[in-house]
XYZ file of C-alpha atoms in Angstrom:
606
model
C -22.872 -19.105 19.683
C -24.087 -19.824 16.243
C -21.876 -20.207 13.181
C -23.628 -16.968 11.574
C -22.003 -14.862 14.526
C -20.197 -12.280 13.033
C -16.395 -11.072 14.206
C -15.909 -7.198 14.303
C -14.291 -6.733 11.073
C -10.942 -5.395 11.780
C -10.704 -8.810 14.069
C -11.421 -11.057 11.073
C -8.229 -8.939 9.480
C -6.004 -10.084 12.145
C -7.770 -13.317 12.240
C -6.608 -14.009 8.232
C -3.691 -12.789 8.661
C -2.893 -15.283 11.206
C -3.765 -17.571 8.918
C -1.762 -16.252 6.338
C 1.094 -16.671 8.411
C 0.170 -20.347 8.417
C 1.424 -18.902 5.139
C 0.378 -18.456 1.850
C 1.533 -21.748 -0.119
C 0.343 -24.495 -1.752
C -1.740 -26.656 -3.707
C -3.594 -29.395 -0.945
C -3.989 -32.103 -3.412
C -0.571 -33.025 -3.605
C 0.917 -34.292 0.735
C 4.776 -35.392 1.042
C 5.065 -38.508 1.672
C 5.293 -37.377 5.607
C 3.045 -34.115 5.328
C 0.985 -32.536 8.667
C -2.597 -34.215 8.889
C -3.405 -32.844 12.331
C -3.037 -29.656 13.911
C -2.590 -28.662 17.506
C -4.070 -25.331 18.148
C -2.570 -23.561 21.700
C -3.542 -20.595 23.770
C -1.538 -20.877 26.784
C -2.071 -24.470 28.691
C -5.342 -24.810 26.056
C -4.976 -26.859 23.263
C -7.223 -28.843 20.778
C -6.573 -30.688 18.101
C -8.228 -30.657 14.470
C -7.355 -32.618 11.513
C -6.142 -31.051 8.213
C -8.261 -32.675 6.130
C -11.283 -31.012 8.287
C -10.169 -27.634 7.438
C -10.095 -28.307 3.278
C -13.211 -29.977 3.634
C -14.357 -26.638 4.447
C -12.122 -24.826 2.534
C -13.775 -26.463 -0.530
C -17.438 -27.281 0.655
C -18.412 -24.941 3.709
C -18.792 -27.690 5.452
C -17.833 -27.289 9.441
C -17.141 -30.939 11.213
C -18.108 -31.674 14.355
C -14.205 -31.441 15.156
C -14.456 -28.196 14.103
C -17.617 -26.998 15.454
C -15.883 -25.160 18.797
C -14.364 -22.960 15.846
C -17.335 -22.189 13.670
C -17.775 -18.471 15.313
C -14.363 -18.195 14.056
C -14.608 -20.089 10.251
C -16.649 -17.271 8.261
C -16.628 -16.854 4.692
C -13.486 -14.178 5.091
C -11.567 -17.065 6.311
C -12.847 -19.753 3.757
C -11.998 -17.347 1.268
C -8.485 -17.562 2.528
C -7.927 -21.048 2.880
C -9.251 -21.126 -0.783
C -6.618 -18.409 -2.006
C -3.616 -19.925 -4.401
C -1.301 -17.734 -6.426
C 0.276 -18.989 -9.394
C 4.312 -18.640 -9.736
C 7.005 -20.094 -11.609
C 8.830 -22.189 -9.181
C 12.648 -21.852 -9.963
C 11.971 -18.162 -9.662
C 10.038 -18.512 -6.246
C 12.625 -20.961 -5.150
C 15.450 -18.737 -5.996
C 13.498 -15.737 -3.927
C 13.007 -18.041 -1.398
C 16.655 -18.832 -0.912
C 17.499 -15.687 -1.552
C 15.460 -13.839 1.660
C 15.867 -17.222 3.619
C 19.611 -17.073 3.644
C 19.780 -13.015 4.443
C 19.905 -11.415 7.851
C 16.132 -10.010 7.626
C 15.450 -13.904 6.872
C 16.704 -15.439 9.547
C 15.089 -12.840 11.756
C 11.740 -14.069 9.861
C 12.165 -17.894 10.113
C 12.600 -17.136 14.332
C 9.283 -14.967 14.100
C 7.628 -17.434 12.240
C 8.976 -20.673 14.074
C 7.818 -19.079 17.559
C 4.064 -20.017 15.985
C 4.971 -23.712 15.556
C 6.039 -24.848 18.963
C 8.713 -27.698 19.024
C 9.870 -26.866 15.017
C 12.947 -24.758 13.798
C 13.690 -22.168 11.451
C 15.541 -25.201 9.787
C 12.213 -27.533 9.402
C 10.307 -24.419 8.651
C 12.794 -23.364 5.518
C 12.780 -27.093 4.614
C 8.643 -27.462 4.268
C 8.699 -24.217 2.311
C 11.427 -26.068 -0.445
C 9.010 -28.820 -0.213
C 6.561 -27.120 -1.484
C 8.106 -25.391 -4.498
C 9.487 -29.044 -5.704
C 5.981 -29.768 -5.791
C 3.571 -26.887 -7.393
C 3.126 -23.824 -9.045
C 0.140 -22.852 -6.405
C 1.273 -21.190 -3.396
C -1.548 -21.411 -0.546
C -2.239 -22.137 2.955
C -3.715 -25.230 3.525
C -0.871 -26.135 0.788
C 2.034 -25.093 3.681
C 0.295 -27.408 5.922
C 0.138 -30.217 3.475
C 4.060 -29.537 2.957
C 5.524 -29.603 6.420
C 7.657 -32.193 7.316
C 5.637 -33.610 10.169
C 1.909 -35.301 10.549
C 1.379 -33.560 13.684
C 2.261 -29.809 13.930
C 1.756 -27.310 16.685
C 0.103 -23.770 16.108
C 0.762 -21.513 19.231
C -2.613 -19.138 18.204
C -1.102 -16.666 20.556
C 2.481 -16.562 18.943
C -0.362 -16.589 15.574
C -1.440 -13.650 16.557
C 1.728 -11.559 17.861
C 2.946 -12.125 13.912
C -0.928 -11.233 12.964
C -0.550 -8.004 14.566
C 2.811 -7.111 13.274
C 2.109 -7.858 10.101
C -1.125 -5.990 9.778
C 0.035 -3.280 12.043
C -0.245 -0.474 9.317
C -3.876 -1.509 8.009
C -5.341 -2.152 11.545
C -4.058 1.925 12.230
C -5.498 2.880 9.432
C -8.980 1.054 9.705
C -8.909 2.648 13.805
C -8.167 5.981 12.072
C -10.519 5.882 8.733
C -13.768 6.251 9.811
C -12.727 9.258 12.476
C -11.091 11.270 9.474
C -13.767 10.690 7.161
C -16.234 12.172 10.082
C -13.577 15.078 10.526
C -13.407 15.896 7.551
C -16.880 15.771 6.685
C -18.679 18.876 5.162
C -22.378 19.097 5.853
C -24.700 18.838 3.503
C -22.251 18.622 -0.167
C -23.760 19.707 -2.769
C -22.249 19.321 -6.717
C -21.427 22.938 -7.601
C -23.119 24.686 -10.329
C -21.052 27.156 -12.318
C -21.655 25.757 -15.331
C -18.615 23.737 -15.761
C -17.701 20.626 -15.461
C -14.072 19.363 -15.083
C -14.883 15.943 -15.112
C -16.349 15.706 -19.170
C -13.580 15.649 -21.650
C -12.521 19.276 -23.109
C -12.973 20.345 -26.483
C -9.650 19.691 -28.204
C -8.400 16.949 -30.323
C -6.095 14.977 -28.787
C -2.609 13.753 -30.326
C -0.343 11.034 -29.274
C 3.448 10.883 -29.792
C 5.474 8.375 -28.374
C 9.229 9.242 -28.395
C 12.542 7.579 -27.040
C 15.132 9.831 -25.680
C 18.864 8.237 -24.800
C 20.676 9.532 -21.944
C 23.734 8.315 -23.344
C 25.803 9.443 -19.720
C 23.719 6.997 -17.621
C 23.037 4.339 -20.226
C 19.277 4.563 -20.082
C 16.619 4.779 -23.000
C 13.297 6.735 -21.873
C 10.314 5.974 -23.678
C 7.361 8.551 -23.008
C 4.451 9.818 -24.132
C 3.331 13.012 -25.617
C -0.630 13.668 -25.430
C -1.166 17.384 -26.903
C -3.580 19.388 -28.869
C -3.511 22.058 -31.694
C -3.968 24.607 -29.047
C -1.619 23.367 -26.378
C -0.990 25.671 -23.604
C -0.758 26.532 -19.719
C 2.004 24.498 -17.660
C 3.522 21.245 -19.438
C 2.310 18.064 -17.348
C 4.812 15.569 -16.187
C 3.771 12.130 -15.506
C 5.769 9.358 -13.042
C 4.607 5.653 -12.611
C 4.906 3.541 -9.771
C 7.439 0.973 -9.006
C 5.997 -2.226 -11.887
C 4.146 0.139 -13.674
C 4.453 1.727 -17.411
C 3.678 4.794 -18.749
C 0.040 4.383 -19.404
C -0.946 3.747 -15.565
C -2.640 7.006 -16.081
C -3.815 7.288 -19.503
C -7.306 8.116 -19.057
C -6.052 11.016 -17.162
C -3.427 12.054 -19.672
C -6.367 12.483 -22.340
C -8.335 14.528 -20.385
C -5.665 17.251 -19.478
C -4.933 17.312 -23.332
C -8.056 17.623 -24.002
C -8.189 21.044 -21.984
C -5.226 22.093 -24.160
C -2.426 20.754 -21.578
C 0.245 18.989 -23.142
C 0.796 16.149 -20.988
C 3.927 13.826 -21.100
C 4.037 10.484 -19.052
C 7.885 9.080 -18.842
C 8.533 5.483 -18.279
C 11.767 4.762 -16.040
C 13.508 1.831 -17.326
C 15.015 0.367 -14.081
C 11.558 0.264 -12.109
C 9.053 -0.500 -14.928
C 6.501 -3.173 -15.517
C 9.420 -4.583 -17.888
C 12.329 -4.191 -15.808
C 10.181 -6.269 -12.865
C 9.671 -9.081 -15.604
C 12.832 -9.266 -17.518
C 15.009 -9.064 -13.848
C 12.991 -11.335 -12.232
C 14.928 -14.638 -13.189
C 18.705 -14.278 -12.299
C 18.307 -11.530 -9.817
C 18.039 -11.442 -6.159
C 15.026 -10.092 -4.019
C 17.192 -7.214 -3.367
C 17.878 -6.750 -6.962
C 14.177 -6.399 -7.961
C 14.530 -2.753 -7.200
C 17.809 -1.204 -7.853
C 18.668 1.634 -5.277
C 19.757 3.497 -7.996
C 16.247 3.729 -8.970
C 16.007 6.173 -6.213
C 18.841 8.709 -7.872
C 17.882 8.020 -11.229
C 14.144 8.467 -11.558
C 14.349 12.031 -10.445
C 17.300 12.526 -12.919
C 15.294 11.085 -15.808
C 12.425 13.909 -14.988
C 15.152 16.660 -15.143
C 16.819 14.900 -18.733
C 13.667 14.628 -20.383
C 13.093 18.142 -19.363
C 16.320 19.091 -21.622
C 15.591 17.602 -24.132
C 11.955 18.712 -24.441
C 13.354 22.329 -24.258
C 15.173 21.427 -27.208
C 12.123 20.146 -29.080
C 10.030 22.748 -27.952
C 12.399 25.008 -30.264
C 12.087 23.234 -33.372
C 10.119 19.989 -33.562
C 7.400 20.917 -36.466
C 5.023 19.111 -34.788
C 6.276 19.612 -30.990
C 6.981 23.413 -31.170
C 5.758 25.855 -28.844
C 3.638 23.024 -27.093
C 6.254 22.092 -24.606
C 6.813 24.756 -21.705
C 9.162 23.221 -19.672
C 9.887 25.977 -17.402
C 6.827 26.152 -15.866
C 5.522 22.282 -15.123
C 2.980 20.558 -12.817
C 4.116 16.815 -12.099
C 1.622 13.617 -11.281
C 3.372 10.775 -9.714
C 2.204 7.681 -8.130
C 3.385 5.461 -5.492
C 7.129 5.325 -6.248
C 6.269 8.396 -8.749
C 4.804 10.326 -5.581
C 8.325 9.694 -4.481
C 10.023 10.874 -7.709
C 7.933 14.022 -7.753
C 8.583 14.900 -4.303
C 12.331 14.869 -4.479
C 12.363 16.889 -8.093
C 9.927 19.935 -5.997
C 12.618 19.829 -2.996
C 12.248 17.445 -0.243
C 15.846 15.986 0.621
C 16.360 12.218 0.559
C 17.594 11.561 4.066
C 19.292 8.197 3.940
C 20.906 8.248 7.508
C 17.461 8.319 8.761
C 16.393 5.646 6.368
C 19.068 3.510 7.189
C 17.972 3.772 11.135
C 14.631 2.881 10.171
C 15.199 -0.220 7.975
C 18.000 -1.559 10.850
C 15.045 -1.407 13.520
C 12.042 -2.383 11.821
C 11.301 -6.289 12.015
C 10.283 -8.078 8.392
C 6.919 -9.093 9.458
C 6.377 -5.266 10.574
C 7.462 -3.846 7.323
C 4.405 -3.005 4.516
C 5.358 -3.146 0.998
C 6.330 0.281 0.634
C 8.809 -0.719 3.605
C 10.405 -3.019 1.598
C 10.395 -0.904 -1.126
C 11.994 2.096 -0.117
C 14.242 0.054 2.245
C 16.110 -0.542 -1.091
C 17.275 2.739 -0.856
C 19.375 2.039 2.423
C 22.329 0.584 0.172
C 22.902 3.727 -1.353
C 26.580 5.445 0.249
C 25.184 8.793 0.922
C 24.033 10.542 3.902
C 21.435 13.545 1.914
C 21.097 13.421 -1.345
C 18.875 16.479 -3.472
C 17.320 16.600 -7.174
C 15.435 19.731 -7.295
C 14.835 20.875 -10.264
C 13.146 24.356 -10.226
C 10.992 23.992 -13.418
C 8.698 21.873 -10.995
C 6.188 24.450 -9.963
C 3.740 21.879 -8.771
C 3.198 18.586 -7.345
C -0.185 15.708 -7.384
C 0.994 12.566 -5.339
C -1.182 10.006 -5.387
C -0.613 7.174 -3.240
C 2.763 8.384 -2.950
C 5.625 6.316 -1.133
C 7.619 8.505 1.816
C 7.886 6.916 5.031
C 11.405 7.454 6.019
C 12.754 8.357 2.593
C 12.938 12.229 3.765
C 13.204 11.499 7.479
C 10.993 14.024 9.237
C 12.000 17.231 7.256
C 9.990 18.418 4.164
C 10.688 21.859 4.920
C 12.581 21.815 1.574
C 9.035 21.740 -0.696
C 8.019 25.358 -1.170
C 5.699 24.560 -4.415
C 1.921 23.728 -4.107
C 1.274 19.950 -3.088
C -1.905 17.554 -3.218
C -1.454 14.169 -1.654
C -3.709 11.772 -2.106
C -4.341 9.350 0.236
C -6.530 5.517 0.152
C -7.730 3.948 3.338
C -7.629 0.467 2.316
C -4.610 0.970 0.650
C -2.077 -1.919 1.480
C 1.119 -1.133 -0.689
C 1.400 2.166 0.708
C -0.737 2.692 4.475
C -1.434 6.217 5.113
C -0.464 7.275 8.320
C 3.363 6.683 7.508
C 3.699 7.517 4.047
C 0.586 10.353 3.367
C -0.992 11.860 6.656
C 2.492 12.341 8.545
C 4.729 13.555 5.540
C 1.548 15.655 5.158
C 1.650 17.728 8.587
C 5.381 18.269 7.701
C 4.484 20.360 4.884
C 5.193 23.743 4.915
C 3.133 25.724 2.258
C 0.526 25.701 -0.101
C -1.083 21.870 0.882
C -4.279 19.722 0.204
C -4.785 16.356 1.389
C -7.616 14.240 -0.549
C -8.869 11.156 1.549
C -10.436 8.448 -0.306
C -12.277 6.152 1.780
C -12.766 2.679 1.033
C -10.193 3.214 -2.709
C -7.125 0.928 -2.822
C -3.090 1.984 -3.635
C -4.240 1.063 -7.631
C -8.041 2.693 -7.544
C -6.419 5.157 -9.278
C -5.053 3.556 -12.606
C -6.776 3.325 -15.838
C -9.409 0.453 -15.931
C -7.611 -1.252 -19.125
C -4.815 -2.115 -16.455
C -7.450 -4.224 -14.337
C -6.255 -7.645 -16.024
C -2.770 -6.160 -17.375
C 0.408 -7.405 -15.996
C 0.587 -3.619 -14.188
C -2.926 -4.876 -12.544
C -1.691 -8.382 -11.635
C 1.731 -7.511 -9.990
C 0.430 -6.714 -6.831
C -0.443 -9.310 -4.320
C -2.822 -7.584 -2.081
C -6.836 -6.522 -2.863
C -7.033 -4.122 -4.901
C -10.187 -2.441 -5.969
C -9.476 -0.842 -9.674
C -12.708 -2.180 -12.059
C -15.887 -0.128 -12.436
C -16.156 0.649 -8.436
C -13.034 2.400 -8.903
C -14.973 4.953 -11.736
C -15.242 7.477 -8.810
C -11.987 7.796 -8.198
C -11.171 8.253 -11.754
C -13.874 10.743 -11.810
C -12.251 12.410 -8.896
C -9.005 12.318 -10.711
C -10.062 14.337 -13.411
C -11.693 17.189 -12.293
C -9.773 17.607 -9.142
C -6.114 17.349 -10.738
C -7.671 19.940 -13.666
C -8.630 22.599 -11.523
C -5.068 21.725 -9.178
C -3.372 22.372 -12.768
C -5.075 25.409 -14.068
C -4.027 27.568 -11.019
C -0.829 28.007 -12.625
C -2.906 29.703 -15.919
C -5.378 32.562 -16.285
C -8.242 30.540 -15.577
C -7.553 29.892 -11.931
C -9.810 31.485 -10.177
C -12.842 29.975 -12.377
C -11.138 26.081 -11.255
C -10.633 27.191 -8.011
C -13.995 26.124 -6.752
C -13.170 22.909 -7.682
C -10.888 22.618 -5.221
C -12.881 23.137 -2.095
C -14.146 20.043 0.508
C -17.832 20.828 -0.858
C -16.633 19.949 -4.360
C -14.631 16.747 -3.671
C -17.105 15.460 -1.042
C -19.907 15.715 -3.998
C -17.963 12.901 -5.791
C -17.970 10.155 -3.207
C -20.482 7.018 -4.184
C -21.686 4.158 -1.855
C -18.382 2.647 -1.955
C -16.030 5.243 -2.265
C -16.227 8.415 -0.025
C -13.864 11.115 -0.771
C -12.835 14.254 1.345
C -10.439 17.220 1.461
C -8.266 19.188 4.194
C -5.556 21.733 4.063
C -4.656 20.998 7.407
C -5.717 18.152 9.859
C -8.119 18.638 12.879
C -6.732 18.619 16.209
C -8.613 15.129 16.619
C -7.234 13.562 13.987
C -3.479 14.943 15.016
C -4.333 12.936 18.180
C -4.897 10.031 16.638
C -1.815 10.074 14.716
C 0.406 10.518 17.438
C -1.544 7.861 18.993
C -1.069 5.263 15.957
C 2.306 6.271 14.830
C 3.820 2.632 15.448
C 6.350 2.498 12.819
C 9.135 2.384 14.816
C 7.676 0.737 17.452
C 8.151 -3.272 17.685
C 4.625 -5.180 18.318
C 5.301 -8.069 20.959
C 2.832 -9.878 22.842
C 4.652 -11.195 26.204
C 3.492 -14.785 27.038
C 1.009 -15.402 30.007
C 1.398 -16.528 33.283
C 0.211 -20.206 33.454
C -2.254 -19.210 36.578
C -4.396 -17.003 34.369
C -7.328 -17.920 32.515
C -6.141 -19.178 29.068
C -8.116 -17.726 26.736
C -9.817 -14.736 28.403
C -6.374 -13.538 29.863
C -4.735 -14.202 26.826
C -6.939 -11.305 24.942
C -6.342 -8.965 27.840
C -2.660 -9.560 27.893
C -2.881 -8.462 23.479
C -4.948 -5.250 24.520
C -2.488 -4.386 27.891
C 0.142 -4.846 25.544
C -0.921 -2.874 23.060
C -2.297 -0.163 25.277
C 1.608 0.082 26.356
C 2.650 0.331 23.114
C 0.491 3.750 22.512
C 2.499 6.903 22.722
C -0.969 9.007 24.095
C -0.973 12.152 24.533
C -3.183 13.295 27.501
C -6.147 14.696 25.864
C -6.599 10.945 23.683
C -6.076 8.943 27.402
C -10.039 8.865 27.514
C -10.695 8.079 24.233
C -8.150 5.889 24.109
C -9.269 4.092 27.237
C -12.541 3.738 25.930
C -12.096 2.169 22.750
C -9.909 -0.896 24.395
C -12.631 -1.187 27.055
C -15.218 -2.031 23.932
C -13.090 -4.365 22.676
C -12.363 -6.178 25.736
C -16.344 -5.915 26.375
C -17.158 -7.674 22.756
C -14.367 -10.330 23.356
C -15.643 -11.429 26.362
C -19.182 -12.110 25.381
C -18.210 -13.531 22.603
C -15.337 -15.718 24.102
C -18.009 -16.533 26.970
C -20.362 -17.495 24.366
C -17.987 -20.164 22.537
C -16.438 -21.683 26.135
């Protein structure tokens, strides 16, 4: 095989993620004074060993030894880039996360994942090379780990490697199997733009206005700072705005112009405990599970319904505020956490026994972000807990986080709801927290699907190099790329918002597949349902692994090592699928690809 050989792509995911778990840490110029200089790959009775230094040779040249040569179908540019990768944090803070998670239940739990990868090392020598490291830099990276560990020789079991690989990138890998069958679904033939003679995407003809005010909810000790975006002619719906977990208020101001500029008045709330500012000022002194309070969860839907009051109150008699503010009739945009928020406020019940059951089951290495994030909520002593607040007459969730937060019931939402969804999103994935909350849904429903966008594609473009843009730790596509999206944004959410107003039926074309199809670039193809195809409800049932725990049981020493070790991932894995009858064949024959491809190319290397 030649070094230019290319993996299948998803394959090079699991790949760097398996690397990744030879995790994430550290600068390579600076070894302990007894550091790992050699590694011991294993499959099964297999093993080879490689030096360290080989591997940042590459890392930092290209350059592929003749050690490493038997690998070079395997070291592509992907996994250069990865070995390359360093991320820059304070140390006491790291250190003090670090100890934090380390010495918790879900930490042990990880230290015995990750210490099944390095044969002959415990959870012990495996906490002690990641304090190591932190006494040492400010660059957290992989070759850096290596460099770290206690030991100059150091065992990598590649299958173990790969049983994390899988668990960790269980929610992506679904959604890359699923992605390019709902964008074919979905697809209308033929989309043309739509010519009516209106354009929802160019700004409107009003002036806008900005007003920034800070309300005090004196009762819950919590100062709200939001924004006011309005015109001379404001009317139609008021607009409520919700940011994400480390966001602000201006996550969406590009779109908060444009409403206003249609005469909307548009007001975008920042929540105190869960803002861009909370994240930074918390972060030294608190605990991981301190970064996000789970009162965040009861409060952010309560500081929707305060602001509410006291905008009725100003829409009564502020001189410049008056009659701009109709609060009893309001659409609400909320992302990722703000999803969340908006959800709750139009009816959906938080269901914390069901969350609870969840986070108790699901492994740490299994969890995605918005796990972890709405895992926070489990602390809270309730068993249902509701916010709705009538005045909520519609709902835009983009990216929104759900999972378990609402168990399997959203038969509480009776208002309109878009959800927006992002393949390659990797805060939030999008079978558990967009396409199943979605077929629970029991009205008035769209689901946008934006192929190839990211969980922040959506945010303003100043926030590319912002601390908002830099706080999450995944790839994130948000620059000019992301202008489609954006584009999308504005026209779709316009004509969404103006079917609660006289013009609705001259928007409502602008809410049709045809329309939202004619947006999609090169990069970013976009799509809309109101309900899913039977095909792609087959694939869901056949991908819905978040409850399901991803082993990979070790193989019998008579087997071929390498060859049987693949088979024994797919048989696994083929176990694991809950298949409904009419996906057996399908099913059946995408594994039987795979297994094809891997053994040419495995025959190739051997």
């Amino acid at each position: 095989m030649t070094p230019s050989r290319k993996l299948p792509r998803w394959m090079l995911t699991v790949l760097g993620s398996a690397a990744t778990l030879l995790l994430a840490f550290g600068n390579p110029k600076t070894p302990t004074a007894s550091a790992a200089e050699r590694l011991i790959l294993k499959v099964g009775p297999f093993a080879q060993s490689i030096q360290v230094d080989d591997l940042e040779r590459f890392a930092l040249t290209g350059e592929i030894s003749l050690e490493l040569k038997p690998y070079s179908f395997f070291l592509t540019p992907e996994v250069r880039r990865i070995l390359q990768q360093r991320l820059n944090v304070d140390p006491l803070i790291a250190e003090q996360f670090l100890n934090d998670l380390l010495n918790a239940v879900d930490g042990e739990r990880l230290l015995q994942q990750v210490a099944q990868t390095f044969p002959g090392s415990s959870p012990q020598q495996i906490k002690m090379a990641f304090k190591l490291l932190l006494q040492q830099t400010s660059e957290l990276g992989v070759l850096g780990f290596l460099r770290a560990y206690p030991t100059e020789t150091l065992s990598v079991d590649l299958s173990a490697a790969a049983s994390l690989a899988v668990q960790l990138n269980a929610s992506y890998l679904q959604s890359q199997l699923l992605s390019p069958r709902l964008e074919e679904a979905l697809k209308v033939p033929d989309a043309v733009p739509l010519t009516v003679g209106l354009d929802p995407t160019v700004p409107g003809n009003e002036i806008v206005y900005l007003q920034t005010l800070t309300l005090r909810d004196r009762s819950r000790s919590r100062a709200i700072t939001v924004d006011i975006h309005y015109s001379q002619n404001s009317q139609g719906p008021l607009v409520v705005m919700s940011h994400g977990f480390a966001a602000d208020r201006k996550f969406l101001r590009y779109l908060a112009r444009h409403l206003a500029s249609y005469g909307l008045t548009v007001v975008s709330i920042e929540h105190p405990g869960s803002d861009i500012n909370a994240l930074v000022q918390t972060a030294v002194g608190k605990k991981l599970s301190e970064i996000l309070p789970p009162s965040e969860f009861i409060d952010r839907p309560q500081d929707v319904s305060f602001v509410l009051n006291k905008l009725t109150q100003f829409n009564q008699s502020d001189p410049y505020l008056k009659g701009k503010l109709n609060t009893e009739q309001v659409s609400m945009i909320g992302h990722s956490f703000g999803g969340y928020t908006a959800l709750v406020l139009a009816g959906a019940k938080l269901d914390l026994k069901a969350l609870r059951q969840f986070c108790e089951a699901s492994y740490p290495l299994g969890r995605s972000p918005a796990d972890w994030l709405q895992c926070a909520a489990a602390e809270l002593p309730y068993s249902v807990r509701q916010f709705r607040d009538r005045r909520i007459q519609q709902v835009i969730a983009f990216n929104p986080i759900i999972g378990q937060l609402f168990g399997s019931d959203l038969s509480g939402v009776e208002v309109p709801i878009t959800i927006l969804s992002s393949t390659d999103d990797g805060i939030t994935p999008t079978i558990a927290h967009q396409l199943q909350p979605f077929k629970q849904l029991p009205g008035e429903k769209y689901l946008v699907v934006a192929v190839g966008a990211t969980h922040m594609s959506v945010t303003d473009i100043s926030n590319l190099d912002s601390a908002v843009g830099q706080s999450t730790l995944v790839r994130e596509v948000m620059g000019r790329e992301a202008e489609p999206m954006r584009q999308l944004a504005r026209g779709y959410s316009l004509a969404f918002i103006k079917q609660l107003t006289p013009d609705a039926e001259q928007y409502r074309p602008f809410l049709t597949s045809e329309y939202v199809q004619s947006l999609s670039s090169e990069q970013m193809r976009f799509r809309l349902a109101t309900d899913l195809p039977l095909s792609v409800e087959g694939w869901l049932n056949v991908l819905a692994l978040s409850t399901q725990k991803i082993t990979l049981r070790p193989l019998p020493p008579s087997q071929s090592p390498v060859i049987a070790q693949i088979q024994q991932s797919f048989n696994s894995a083929r176990q694991m699928l809950l298949q409904p009858k009419y996906c057996t064949r399908q099913l059946d024959d995408l594994f039987t690809r795979l297994l094809d491809t891997y053994h040419t190319e495995l025959d190739e290397w051997s």
